[in-house]
């Protein structure tokens, strides 16, 4: 664990992530001062401008020594395609520079093997001839039970093919005349540069969790059951990390302590402007950035004020529905509309042409320079990658307050307790008005 200051921690490590009903898969966590990054591996083209591709096609030849130089795992019996689990050094698969550990084999010489069982794929490859064309796609969320290595620094081990059978959870080595001298440690840096497209396996952002006012829990929601060596982090806007499963109890404790330290430090820093030690107090910040400091006598009074602000915010956002601010992008005058129904829309101020648009749920993080610039981190719905958008505003505080208000109203729309209290308040107000009308007549 690295320490940047005495009260600030950074940490990077490998964990498992369970997202919904999916099988747990390996991710990399990176903890910074104010954000928790969750990253997954992907294969991207790095020839020129990086891009992602769903499928790649590569042709390899069977070698006299070492065969194809591949080992595979998985199969339809585990509801996943067969994936490459090992690549041996100095084989055609490695020299092509287009195949990676974790690649799912989709087609073999034009034969669709997506839904084939492990043994069926092994037989197709054995009978594929001296030259085979593979269509592959990197399986980003490979189930943890496959135990795939995270990088190419491993070598194929000889597998006993004498029985003619293979196991979907064990490496099935696709070799002919196996020779032990071809099992040196594989080094990606030694691969020759492909004359065409060049691909690399990289860690890419999957989810970003802002730590300010966030919380974490080891408990299953709605119960007193504690997860073993697992936890989840929930941001103030409701974005959840998913269930993070650590590899050991010690590792889990380290992560929880590091995250708790950074959350606590951010909260203390955010509350450092309090003027005195009064217990029941709050700050209201105006559009100009001025802090207005208030205090009340009782805790119940503070709760009432908090509910009143939440209600007022919700009603005002519901009334105006959208708000547009002038902004600058690369010296061009633009407009940013924050719409309660559709989310964020950036457009050219002169032509009104839409440059980009994202839903509220796609905003995974943001930061500002405290002066005029805001950087938004949105998740692309197709590639699942994080896209950064930076805009400059003349009134930074007004824009930030608006964004926070719209998010608070959006969260309130999903809170049954809040909606219930609103319905009760409306009914009470209606009853009171009716009574007053009767009295006046």
Tab-separated table of C-alpha atoms in Angstrom:
chain	number	residue	atom	x	y	z
A	1	UNK	CA	0.000	0.000	0.000
A	2	UNK	CA	1.280	3.405	-0.964
A	3	UNK	CA	0.863	6.491	1.205
A	4	UNK	CA	0.813	9.884	-0.502
A	5	UNK	CA	0.330	11.758	2.765
A	6	UNK	CA	-0.141	10.747	6.368
A	7	UNK	CA	-3.925	10.916	5.968
A	8	UNK	CA	-4.416	9.893	2.339
A	9	UNK	CA	-4.172	6.394	0.911
A	10	UNK	CA	-3.856	4.882	-2.548
A	11	UNK	CA	-4.178	1.190	-3.218
A	12	UNK	CA	-4.376	-1.094	-6.243
A	13	UNK	CA	-5.267	-4.775	-6.316
A	14	UNK	CA	-7.179	-7.613	-7.960
A	15	UNK	CA	-10.620	-8.641	-6.688
A	16	UNK	CA	-13.728	-10.380	-7.969
A	17	UNK	CA	-16.841	-8.413	-8.884
A	18	UNK	CA	-20.367	-9.782	-8.902
A	19	UNK	CA	-22.662	-7.536	-10.902
A	20	UNK	CA	-26.303	-8.603	-10.712
A	21	UNK	CA	-26.825	-12.281	-11.485
A	22	UNK	CA	-23.579	-12.687	-13.435
A	23	UNK	CA	-20.847	-15.047	-12.340
A	24	UNK	CA	-18.070	-13.210	-10.417
A	25	UNK	CA	-15.253	-12.011	-12.679
A	26	UNK	CA	-11.822	-10.501	-12.077
A	27	UNK	CA	-11.442	-6.735	-11.871
A	28	UNK	CA	-8.738	-4.332	-10.778
A	29	UNK	CA	-9.511	-1.813	-8.039
A	30	UNK	CA	-7.607	1.454	-7.834
A	31	UNK	CA	-8.249	3.678	-4.838
A	32	UNK	CA	-7.344	7.353	-5.204
A	33	UNK	CA	-7.891	10.249	-2.815
A	34	UNK	CA	-11.433	10.988	-3.938
A	35	UNK	CA	-12.486	8.137	-6.212
A	36	UNK	CA	-12.607	4.329	-6.395
A	37	UNK	CA	-11.938	3.017	-9.912
A	38	UNK	CA	-13.153	-0.424	-10.956
A	39	UNK	CA	-11.444	-1.659	-14.116
A	40	UNK	CA	-11.838	-4.696	-16.364
A	41	UNK	CA	-9.515	-6.105	-18.997
A	42	UNK	CA	-10.225	-5.578	-22.662
A	43	UNK	CA	-8.336	-5.902	-25.930
A	44	UNK	CA	-8.100	-2.712	-27.991
A	45	UNK	CA	-6.488	-1.765	-31.273
A	46	UNK	CA	-3.562	0.599	-30.679
A	47	UNK	CA	-2.617	1.195	-34.321
A	48	UNK	CA	-3.308	4.905	-34.609
A	49	UNK	CA	-6.393	6.024	-32.672
A	50	UNK	CA	-7.352	3.285	-30.140
A	51	UNK	CA	-10.678	1.555	-30.730
A	52	UNK	CA	-12.542	-1.515	-29.563
A	53	UNK	CA	-13.672	-4.321	-31.814
A	54	UNK	CA	-16.216	-7.003	-31.061
A	55	UNK	CA	-14.509	-9.670	-33.153
A	56	UNK	CA	-11.086	-10.363	-34.675
A	57	UNK	CA	-10.061	-12.904	-37.294
A	58	UNK	CA	-6.626	-14.513	-37.381
A	59	UNK	CA	-5.167	-17.374	-39.419
A	60	UNK	CA	-2.484	-19.619	-37.882
A	61	UNK	CA	-0.601	-22.681	-39.126
A	62	UNK	CA	0.042	-25.875	-37.249
A	63	UNK	CA	3.741	-26.252	-36.443
A	64	UNK	CA	5.711	-29.490	-36.606
A	65	UNK	CA	6.836	-28.852	-33.028
A	66	UNK	CA	4.185	-27.477	-30.697
A	67	UNK	CA	1.142	-27.595	-32.981
A	68	UNK	CA	-1.046	-24.516	-32.638
A	69	UNK	CA	0.503	-23.662	-29.275
A	70	UNK	CA	-2.846	-23.025	-27.578
A	71	UNK	CA	-4.685	-24.338	-24.551
A	72	UNK	CA	-8.417	-23.827	-24.067
A	73	UNK	CA	-10.998	-23.964	-21.276
A	74	UNK	CA	-14.745	-23.629	-20.960
A	75	UNK	CA	-17.575	-24.672	-23.243
A	76	UNK	CA	-21.348	-24.689	-23.602
A	77	UNK	CA	-21.692	-26.976	-20.576
A	78	UNK	CA	-20.777	-23.892	-18.504
A	79	UNK	CA	-22.897	-21.462	-20.570
A	80	UNK	CA	-19.821	-19.760	-22.034
A	81	UNK	CA	-17.845	-20.232	-25.249
A	82	UNK	CA	-14.475	-21.973	-25.228
A	83	UNK	CA	-11.715	-19.501	-24.328
A	84	UNK	CA	-7.944	-19.464	-24.838
A	85	UNK	CA	-6.374	-20.140	-21.429
A	86	UNK	CA	-2.673	-20.387	-22.356
A	87	UNK	CA	-0.426	-19.457	-25.286
A	88	UNK	CA	2.995	-21.056	-25.663
A	89	UNK	CA	6.060	-19.142	-26.773
A	90	UNK	CA	7.319	-19.289	-30.358
A	91	UNK	CA	4.091	-20.724	-31.748
A	92	UNK	CA	2.151	-19.227	-34.628
A	93	UNK	CA	-0.678	-18.127	-32.328
A	94	UNK	CA	1.788	-16.065	-30.301
A	95	UNK	CA	3.686	-14.749	-33.302
A	96	UNK	CA	0.534	-13.503	-34.971
A	97	UNK	CA	0.130	-10.940	-32.187
A	98	UNK	CA	-3.638	-11.142	-32.554
A	99	UNK	CA	-4.590	-13.776	-29.977
A	100	UNK	CA	-4.757	-13.226	-26.215
A	101	UNK	CA	-5.467	-15.245	-23.112
A	102	UNK	CA	-9.174	-14.738	-22.464
A	103	UNK	CA	-10.167	-14.677	-26.151
A	104	UNK	CA	-13.398	-16.586	-26.780
A	105	UNK	CA	-13.295	-18.762	-29.914
A	106	UNK	CA	-16.440	-18.005	-31.916
A	107	UNK	CA	-15.688	-19.668	-35.288
A	108	UNK	CA	-13.174	-22.196	-36.587
A	109	UNK	CA	-12.736	-22.155	-40.377
A	110	UNK	CA	-16.209	-20.612	-40.660
A	111	UNK	CA	-17.831	-23.178	-38.347
A	112	UNK	CA	-19.842	-21.521	-35.565
A	113	UNK	CA	-18.670	-23.003	-32.242
A	114	UNK	CA	-20.203	-20.425	-29.870
A	115	UNK	CA	-22.562	-22.989	-28.357
A	116	UNK	CA	-20.379	-26.081	-28.703
A	117	UNK	CA	-19.256	-28.175	-25.776
A	118	UNK	CA	-15.582	-28.252	-24.823
A	119	UNK	CA	-14.828	-31.686	-26.311
A	120	UNK	CA	-16.588	-30.745	-29.559
A	121	UNK	CA	-14.358	-27.684	-30.012
A	122	UNK	CA	-11.255	-29.771	-29.262
A	123	UNK	CA	-12.249	-32.247	-31.997
A	124	UNK	CA	-12.943	-29.464	-34.529
A	125	UNK	CA	-9.500	-27.972	-33.894
A	126	UNK	CA	-7.773	-31.367	-34.126
A	127	UNK	CA	-9.385	-31.965	-37.516
A	128	UNK	CA	-8.962	-28.406	-38.806
A	129	UNK	CA	-5.958	-29.192	-40.989
A	130	UNK	CA	-2.584	-27.482	-41.153
A	131	UNK	CA	-4.054	-23.991	-41.382
A	132	UNK	CA	-6.937	-22.706	-39.280
A	133	UNK	CA	-8.798	-19.392	-39.332
A	134	UNK	CA	-10.180	-18.370	-35.931
A	135	UNK	CA	-12.769	-15.699	-35.232
A	136	UNK	CA	-12.337	-14.555	-31.636
A	137	UNK	CA	-13.627	-11.917	-29.242
A	138	UNK	CA	-12.136	-11.059	-25.857
A	139	UNK	CA	-14.359	-12.347	-23.042
A	140	UNK	CA	-14.132	-9.356	-20.708
A	141	UNK	CA	-16.108	-10.913	-17.867
A	142	UNK	CA	-14.784	-14.455	-17.903
A	143	UNK	CA	-16.196	-16.373	-14.893
A	144	UNK	CA	-13.720	-16.646	-12.041
A	145	UNK	CA	-14.054	-20.450	-11.938
A	146	UNK	CA	-12.053	-20.653	-15.191
A	147	UNK	CA	-9.014	-19.320	-13.257
A	148	UNK	CA	-7.575	-17.564	-16.294
A	149	UNK	CA	-4.252	-15.750	-15.761
A	150	UNK	CA	-4.474	-11.954	-16.021
A	151	UNK	CA	-1.613	-11.659	-18.496
A	152	UNK	CA	0.241	-13.642	-21.128
A	153	UNK	CA	3.165	-14.422	-18.813
A	154	UNK	CA	2.460	-18.138	-18.663
A	155	UNK	CA	3.258	-21.125	-20.828
A	156	UNK	CA	1.318	-24.142	-21.992
A	157	UNK	CA	1.947	-27.302	-20.036
A	158	UNK	CA	1.813	-30.662	-21.826
A	159	UNK	CA	-1.590	-32.279	-21.515
A	160	UNK	CA	-2.281	-35.979	-21.701
A	161	UNK	CA	-4.365	-36.472	-24.829
A	162	UNK	CA	-3.981	-40.263	-24.892
A	163	UNK	CA	-7.467	-40.849	-23.502
A	164	UNK	CA	-9.041	-38.798	-26.263
A	165	UNK	CA	-11.104	-36.822	-23.741
A	166	UNK	CA	-10.654	-33.417	-22.179
A	167	UNK	CA	-12.093	-31.388	-19.309
A	168	UNK	CA	-13.746	-27.965	-19.782
A	169	UNK	CA	-12.215	-26.694	-16.514
A	170	UNK	CA	-8.708	-27.983	-17.254
A	171	UNK	CA	-6.384	-26.722	-19.969
A	172	UNK	CA	-6.756	-28.766	-23.150
A	173	UNK	CA	-3.420	-28.289	-24.941
A	174	UNK	CA	-3.723	-28.337	-28.718
A	175	UNK	CA	-0.222	-29.651	-29.523
A	176	UNK	CA	1.411	-32.090	-31.893
A	177	UNK	CA	4.838	-33.549	-31.087
A	178	UNK	CA	5.048	-31.435	-27.944
A	179	UNK	CA	8.571	-30.300	-27.103
A	180	UNK	CA	9.458	-28.875	-23.648
A	181	UNK	CA	11.847	-26.296	-25.114
A	182	UNK	CA	8.839	-24.343	-26.388
A	183	UNK	CA	7.482	-23.485	-22.933
A	184	UNK	CA	9.610	-20.462	-22.096
A	185	UNK	CA	7.867	-17.651	-20.262
A	186	UNK	CA	5.880	-15.573	-22.735
A	187	UNK	CA	6.763	-11.887	-22.925
A	188	UNK	CA	4.323	-9.620	-24.750
A	189	UNK	CA	7.076	-7.072	-25.338
A	190	UNK	CA	8.936	-9.588	-27.508
A	191	UNK	CA	6.073	-9.947	-29.957
A	192	UNK	CA	6.849	-8.662	-33.456
A	193	UNK	CA	4.911	-5.669	-34.725
A	194	UNK	CA	2.053	-6.755	-36.977
A	195	UNK	CA	2.117	-5.057	-40.387
A	196	UNK	CA	-1.647	-4.482	-40.054
A	197	UNK	CA	-3.612	-3.768	-36.921
A	198	UNK	CA	-1.852	-4.030	-33.572
A	199	UNK	CA	-3.767	-5.070	-30.461
A	200	UNK	CA	-3.037	-4.816	-26.744
A	201	UNK	CA	-4.728	-6.075	-23.621
A	202	UNK	CA	-5.356	-3.193	-21.209
A	203	UNK	CA	-7.201	-2.345	-18.010
A	204	UNK	CA	-10.160	-0.103	-18.894
A	205	UNK	CA	-12.479	1.822	-16.570
A	206	UNK	CA	-15.688	-0.054	-15.849
A	207	UNK	CA	-17.096	2.049	-13.011
A	208	UNK	CA	-15.984	5.147	-11.099
A	209	UNK	CA	-17.314	5.713	-7.558
A	210	UNK	CA	-16.847	9.253	-6.124
A	211	UNK	CA	-15.959	8.873	-2.434
A	212	UNK	CA	-17.277	12.194	-1.070
A	213	UNK	CA	-20.269	11.342	1.162
A	214	UNK	CA	-20.259	7.754	-0.133
A	215	UNK	CA	-20.777	4.753	2.137
A	216	UNK	CA	-19.860	1.078	2.137
A	217	UNK	CA	-21.435	-2.019	3.626
A	218	UNK	CA	-20.669	-5.695	4.078
A	219	UNK	CA	-24.306	-6.558	4.777
A	220	UNK	CA	-26.887	-7.998	2.407
A	221	UNK	CA	-29.429	-5.156	1.907
A	222	UNK	CA	-32.422	-5.430	4.206
A	223	UNK	CA	-30.849	-8.099	6.431
A	224	UNK	CA	-28.334	-8.458	9.240
A	225	UNK	CA	-26.352	-11.039	7.225
A	226	UNK	CA	-22.731	-10.059	6.641
A	227	UNK	CA	-21.010	-11.102	3.425
A	228	UNK	CA	-17.759	-13.008	3.867
A	229	UNK	CA	-14.743	-11.023	2.617
A	230	UNK	CA	-17.017	-8.882	0.451
A	231	UNK	CA	-18.493	-5.392	0.432
A	232	UNK	CA	-20.056	-2.784	-1.831
A	233	UNK	CA	-19.524	0.972	-2.099
A	234	UNK	CA	-22.476	3.272	-2.801
A	235	UNK	CA	-21.932	6.839	-4.034
A	236	UNK	CA	-24.055	9.760	-2.872
A	237	UNK	CA	-25.935	9.727	-6.214
A	238	UNK	CA	-26.817	6.048	-5.792
A	239	UNK	CA	-24.194	4.571	-8.146
A	240	UNK	CA	-23.143	1.203	-6.693
A	241	UNK	CA	-19.877	-0.640	-7.165
A	242	UNK	CA	-21.477	-4.057	-7.227
A	243	UNK	CA	-20.364	-6.742	-4.781
A	244	UNK	CA	-16.573	-6.670	-4.465
A	245	UNK	CA	-15.217	-10.044	-3.330
A	246	UNK	CA	-11.705	-9.965	-1.859
A	247	UNK	CA	-9.347	-12.925	-2.081
A	248	UNK	CA	-8.802	-13.132	1.698
A	249	UNK	CA	-10.105	-11.738	4.981
A	250	UNK	CA	-6.920	-9.698	5.453
A	251	UNK	CA	-7.255	-8.197	1.991
A	252	UNK	CA	-10.879	-7.266	2.693
A	253	UNK	CA	-9.943	-5.517	5.945
A	254	UNK	CA	-7.162	-3.579	4.173
A	255	UNK	CA	-9.550	-2.360	1.465
A	256	UNK	CA	-12.260	-1.358	3.943
A	257	UNK	CA	-9.803	0.554	6.114
A	258	UNK	CA	-8.263	2.359	3.128
A	259	UNK	CA	-11.670	3.320	1.674
A	260	UNK	CA	-12.963	4.412	5.102
A	261	UNK	CA	-9.885	6.589	5.624
A	262	UNK	CA	-10.340	8.415	2.319
A	263	UNK	CA	-14.100	8.895	2.815
A	264	UNK	CA	-13.470	10.262	6.309
A	265	UNK	CA	-10.746	12.629	5.108
A	266	UNK	CA	-12.956	13.979	2.312
A	267	UNK	CA	-15.845	14.526	4.729
A	268	UNK	CA	-13.622	16.311	7.236
A	269	UNK	CA	-12.202	18.487	4.472
A	270	UNK	CA	-15.698	19.305	3.247
A	271	UNK	CA	-16.851	20.253	6.760
A	272	UNK	CA	-13.762	22.257	7.645
A	273	UNK	CA	-15.576	25.570	7.158
A	274	UNK	CA	-17.901	25.149	10.158
A	275	UNK	CA	-17.745	28.274	12.295
A	276	UNK	CA	-18.317	26.893	15.784
A	277	UNK	CA	-19.256	23.807	17.797
A	278	UNK	CA	-23.047	24.198	17.695
A	279	UNK	CA	-24.633	20.769	17.322
A	280	UNK	CA	-27.652	21.430	15.084
A	281	UNK	CA	-26.433	23.589	12.215
A	282	UNK	CA	-26.307	23.643	8.433
A	283	UNK	CA	-24.863	25.701	5.580
A	284	UNK	CA	-26.758	26.975	2.560
A	285	UNK	CA	-24.576	27.935	-0.395
A	286	UNK	CA	-25.851	30.601	-2.788
A	287	UNK	CA	-25.302	30.710	-6.557
A	288	UNK	CA	-22.427	33.142	-6.053
A	289	UNK	CA	-20.669	30.638	-3.800
A	290	UNK	CA	-21.397	32.511	-0.569
A	291	UNK	CA	-21.968	30.262	2.483
A	292	UNK	CA	-24.932	31.127	4.734
A	293	UNK	CA	-24.608	29.537	8.187
A	294	UNK	CA	-27.710	28.582	10.214
A	295	UNK	CA	-28.407	26.744	13.457
A	296	UNK	CA	-31.509	25.440	15.242
A	297	UNK	CA	-32.174	24.352	18.798
A	298	UNK	CA	-33.382	20.789	18.393
A	299	UNK	CA	-32.504	17.778	16.289
A	300	UNK	CA	-36.127	17.475	15.132
A	301	UNK	CA	-35.935	21.062	13.854
A	302	UNK	CA	-32.887	20.174	11.779
A	303	UNK	CA	-34.723	17.186	10.300
A	304	UNK	CA	-37.654	19.412	9.379
A	305	UNK	CA	-35.383	21.903	7.634
A	306	UNK	CA	-33.669	19.088	5.737
A	307	UNK	CA	-37.010	17.698	4.548
A	308	UNK	CA	-38.171	21.180	3.609
A	309	UNK	CA	-35.094	21.739	1.429
A	310	UNK	CA	-35.534	18.315	-0.209
A	311	UNK	CA	-39.189	19.024	-0.925
A	312	UNK	CA	-38.504	22.524	-2.256
A	313	UNK	CA	-35.721	21.206	-4.499
A	314	UNK	CA	-37.917	18.421	-5.857
A	315	UNK	CA	-40.879	20.723	-6.540
A	316	UNK	CA	-38.744	23.354	-8.267
A	317	UNK	CA	-37.013	20.816	-10.520
A	318	UNK	CA	-40.376	19.239	-11.306
A	319	UNK	CA	-41.710	22.696	-12.216
A	320	UNK	CA	-38.896	23.925	-14.502
A	321	UNK	CA	-38.066	20.450	-15.989
A	322	UNK	CA	-34.895	21.702	-17.702
A	323	UNK	CA	-32.198	24.353	-17.439
A	324	UNK	CA	-29.696	25.515	-20.075
A	325	UNK	CA	-26.304	27.138	-19.460
A	326	UNK	CA	-23.900	28.744	-21.937
A	327	UNK	CA	-20.485	27.068	-21.977
A	328	UNK	CA	-17.272	26.889	-23.991
A	329	UNK	CA	-15.733	23.822	-25.615
A	330	UNK	CA	-12.361	24.288	-27.317
A	331	UNK	CA	-13.040	28.030	-27.888
A	332	UNK	CA	-16.500	27.313	-29.388
A	333	UNK	CA	-19.671	28.644	-27.760
A	334	UNK	CA	-21.886	25.744	-26.739
A	335	UNK	CA	-24.946	25.131	-24.607
A	336	UNK	CA	-25.504	22.485	-21.909
A	337	UNK	CA	-29.097	21.544	-21.132
A	338	UNK	CA	-29.863	19.580	-17.978
A	339	UNK	CA	-33.227	17.936	-18.622
A	340	UNK	CA	-35.137	16.130	-15.894
A	341	UNK	CA	-36.481	13.550	-18.371
A	342	UNK	CA	-33.551	12.936	-20.712
A	343	UNK	CA	-30.371	13.938	-18.838
A	344	UNK	CA	-27.448	15.961	-20.259
A	345	UNK	CA	-27.479	17.479	-23.765
A	346	UNK	CA	-24.570	19.482	-25.219
A	347	UNK	CA	-25.220	21.427	-28.424
A	348	UNK	CA	-23.673	24.058	-30.668
A	349	UNK	CA	-25.023	27.486	-29.682
A	350	UNK	CA	-25.105	28.737	-33.283
A	351	UNK	CA	-26.477	25.750	-35.216
A	352	UNK	CA	-28.287	23.984	-32.339
A	353	UNK	CA	-26.716	20.728	-33.549
A	354	UNK	CA	-26.440	18.192	-30.702
A	355	UNK	CA	-22.839	17.220	-29.972
A	356	UNK	CA	-23.566	14.583	-27.341
A	357	UNK	CA	-26.246	13.453	-24.936
A	358	UNK	CA	-26.215	11.151	-21.898
A	359	UNK	CA	-28.725	9.945	-19.326
A	360	UNK	CA	-28.309	10.764	-15.637
A	361	UNK	CA	-27.538	7.092	-14.982
A	362	UNK	CA	-24.564	7.268	-17.372
A	363	UNK	CA	-22.766	9.919	-15.280
A	364	UNK	CA	-20.202	7.901	-13.313
A	365	UNK	CA	-18.178	10.779	-11.876
A	366	UNK	CA	-17.243	14.422	-12.233
A	367	UNK	CA	-14.675	16.935	-11.041
A	368	UNK	CA	-14.133	20.688	-11.266
A	369	UNK	CA	-11.223	23.099	-10.898
A	370	UNK	CA	-13.103	25.367	-8.474
A	371	UNK	CA	-13.073	28.192	-11.034
A	372	UNK	CA	-14.822	27.516	-14.314
A	373	UNK	CA	-14.224	23.998	-15.684
A	374	UNK	CA	-16.169	20.775	-15.095
A	375	UNK	CA	-15.057	17.364	-16.322
A	376	UNK	CA	-17.894	14.843	-16.710
A	377	UNK	CA	-17.221	11.093	-16.820
A	378	UNK	CA	-19.970	9.293	-18.736
A	379	UNK	CA	-20.228	5.575	-19.510
A	380	UNK	CA	-20.851	4.697	-23.148
A	381	UNK	CA	-23.865	2.306	-23.255
A	382	UNK	CA	-22.398	0.265	-26.125
A	383	UNK	CA	-18.702	-0.088	-25.284
A	384	UNK	CA	-19.175	0.354	-21.495
A	385	UNK	CA	-16.098	2.573	-21.559
A	386	UNK	CA	-15.775	5.878	-19.715
A	387	UNK	CA	-15.891	9.001	-21.899
A	388	UNK	CA	-14.607	12.306	-20.472
A	389	UNK	CA	-16.288	15.579	-21.493
A	390	UNK	CA	-14.856	18.924	-20.272
A	391	UNK	CA	-16.801	22.192	-20.470
A	392	UNK	CA	-16.075	25.715	-19.240
A	393	UNK	CA	-18.759	27.882	-17.609
A	394	UNK	CA	-18.942	31.521	-16.543
A	395	UNK	CA	-20.828	30.623	-13.330
A	396	UNK	CA	-19.465	27.340	-12.083
A	397	UNK	CA	-21.362	27.356	-8.769
A	398	UNK	CA	-24.739	27.838	-10.465
A	399	UNK	CA	-24.159	24.874	-12.793
A	400	UNK	CA	-22.985	22.617	-9.966
A	401	UNK	CA	-25.983	23.540	-7.810
A	402	UNK	CA	-28.317	22.828	-10.711
A	403	UNK	CA	-26.758	19.425	-11.406
A	404	UNK	CA	-26.910	18.464	-7.721
A	405	UNK	CA	-30.536	19.612	-7.504
A	406	UNK	CA	-31.592	17.584	-10.536
A	407	UNK	CA	-29.802	14.512	-9.197
A	408	UNK	CA	-31.421	14.936	-5.773
A	409	UNK	CA	-34.853	15.229	-7.406
A	410	UNK	CA	-34.144	12.180	-9.580
A	411	UNK	CA	-33.195	10.126	-6.521
A	412	UNK	CA	-36.297	11.390	-4.668
A	413	UNK	CA	-38.477	10.126	-7.537
A	414	UNK	CA	-37.262	6.610	-6.746
A	415	UNK	CA	-37.639	6.892	-2.960
A	416	UNK	CA	-41.013	5.446	-1.865
A	417	UNK	CA	-40.707	7.052	1.572
A	418	UNK	CA	-40.245	10.498	0.046
A	419	UNK	CA	-43.063	10.018	-2.447
A	420	UNK	CA	-45.284	8.711	0.333
A	421	UNK	CA	-44.568	11.736	2.498
A	422	UNK	CA	-45.313	14.000	-0.471
A	423	UNK	CA	-48.653	12.296	-1.044
A	424	UNK	CA	-49.515	12.611	2.655
A	425	UNK	CA	-48.528	16.276	2.681
A	426	UNK	CA	-50.638	16.959	-0.416
A	427	UNK	CA	-53.633	15.179	1.080
A	428	UNK	CA	-53.250	17.111	4.339
A	429	UNK	CA	-52.961	20.414	2.499
A	430	UNK	CA	-56.040	19.583	0.418
A	431	UNK	CA	-58.061	18.647	3.520
A	432	UNK	CA	-56.972	21.828	5.310
A	433	UNK	CA	-57.945	23.986	2.324
A	434	UNK	CA	-61.376	22.352	2.141
A	435	UNK	CA	-61.991	22.923	5.847
A	436	UNK	CA	-60.993	26.580	5.576
A	437	UNK	CA	-63.313	27.058	2.604
A	438	UNK	CA	-66.234	25.597	4.532
A	439	UNK	CA	-65.500	27.805	7.539
A	440	UNK	CA	-65.323	30.945	5.372
A	441	UNK	CA	-68.712	30.221	3.771
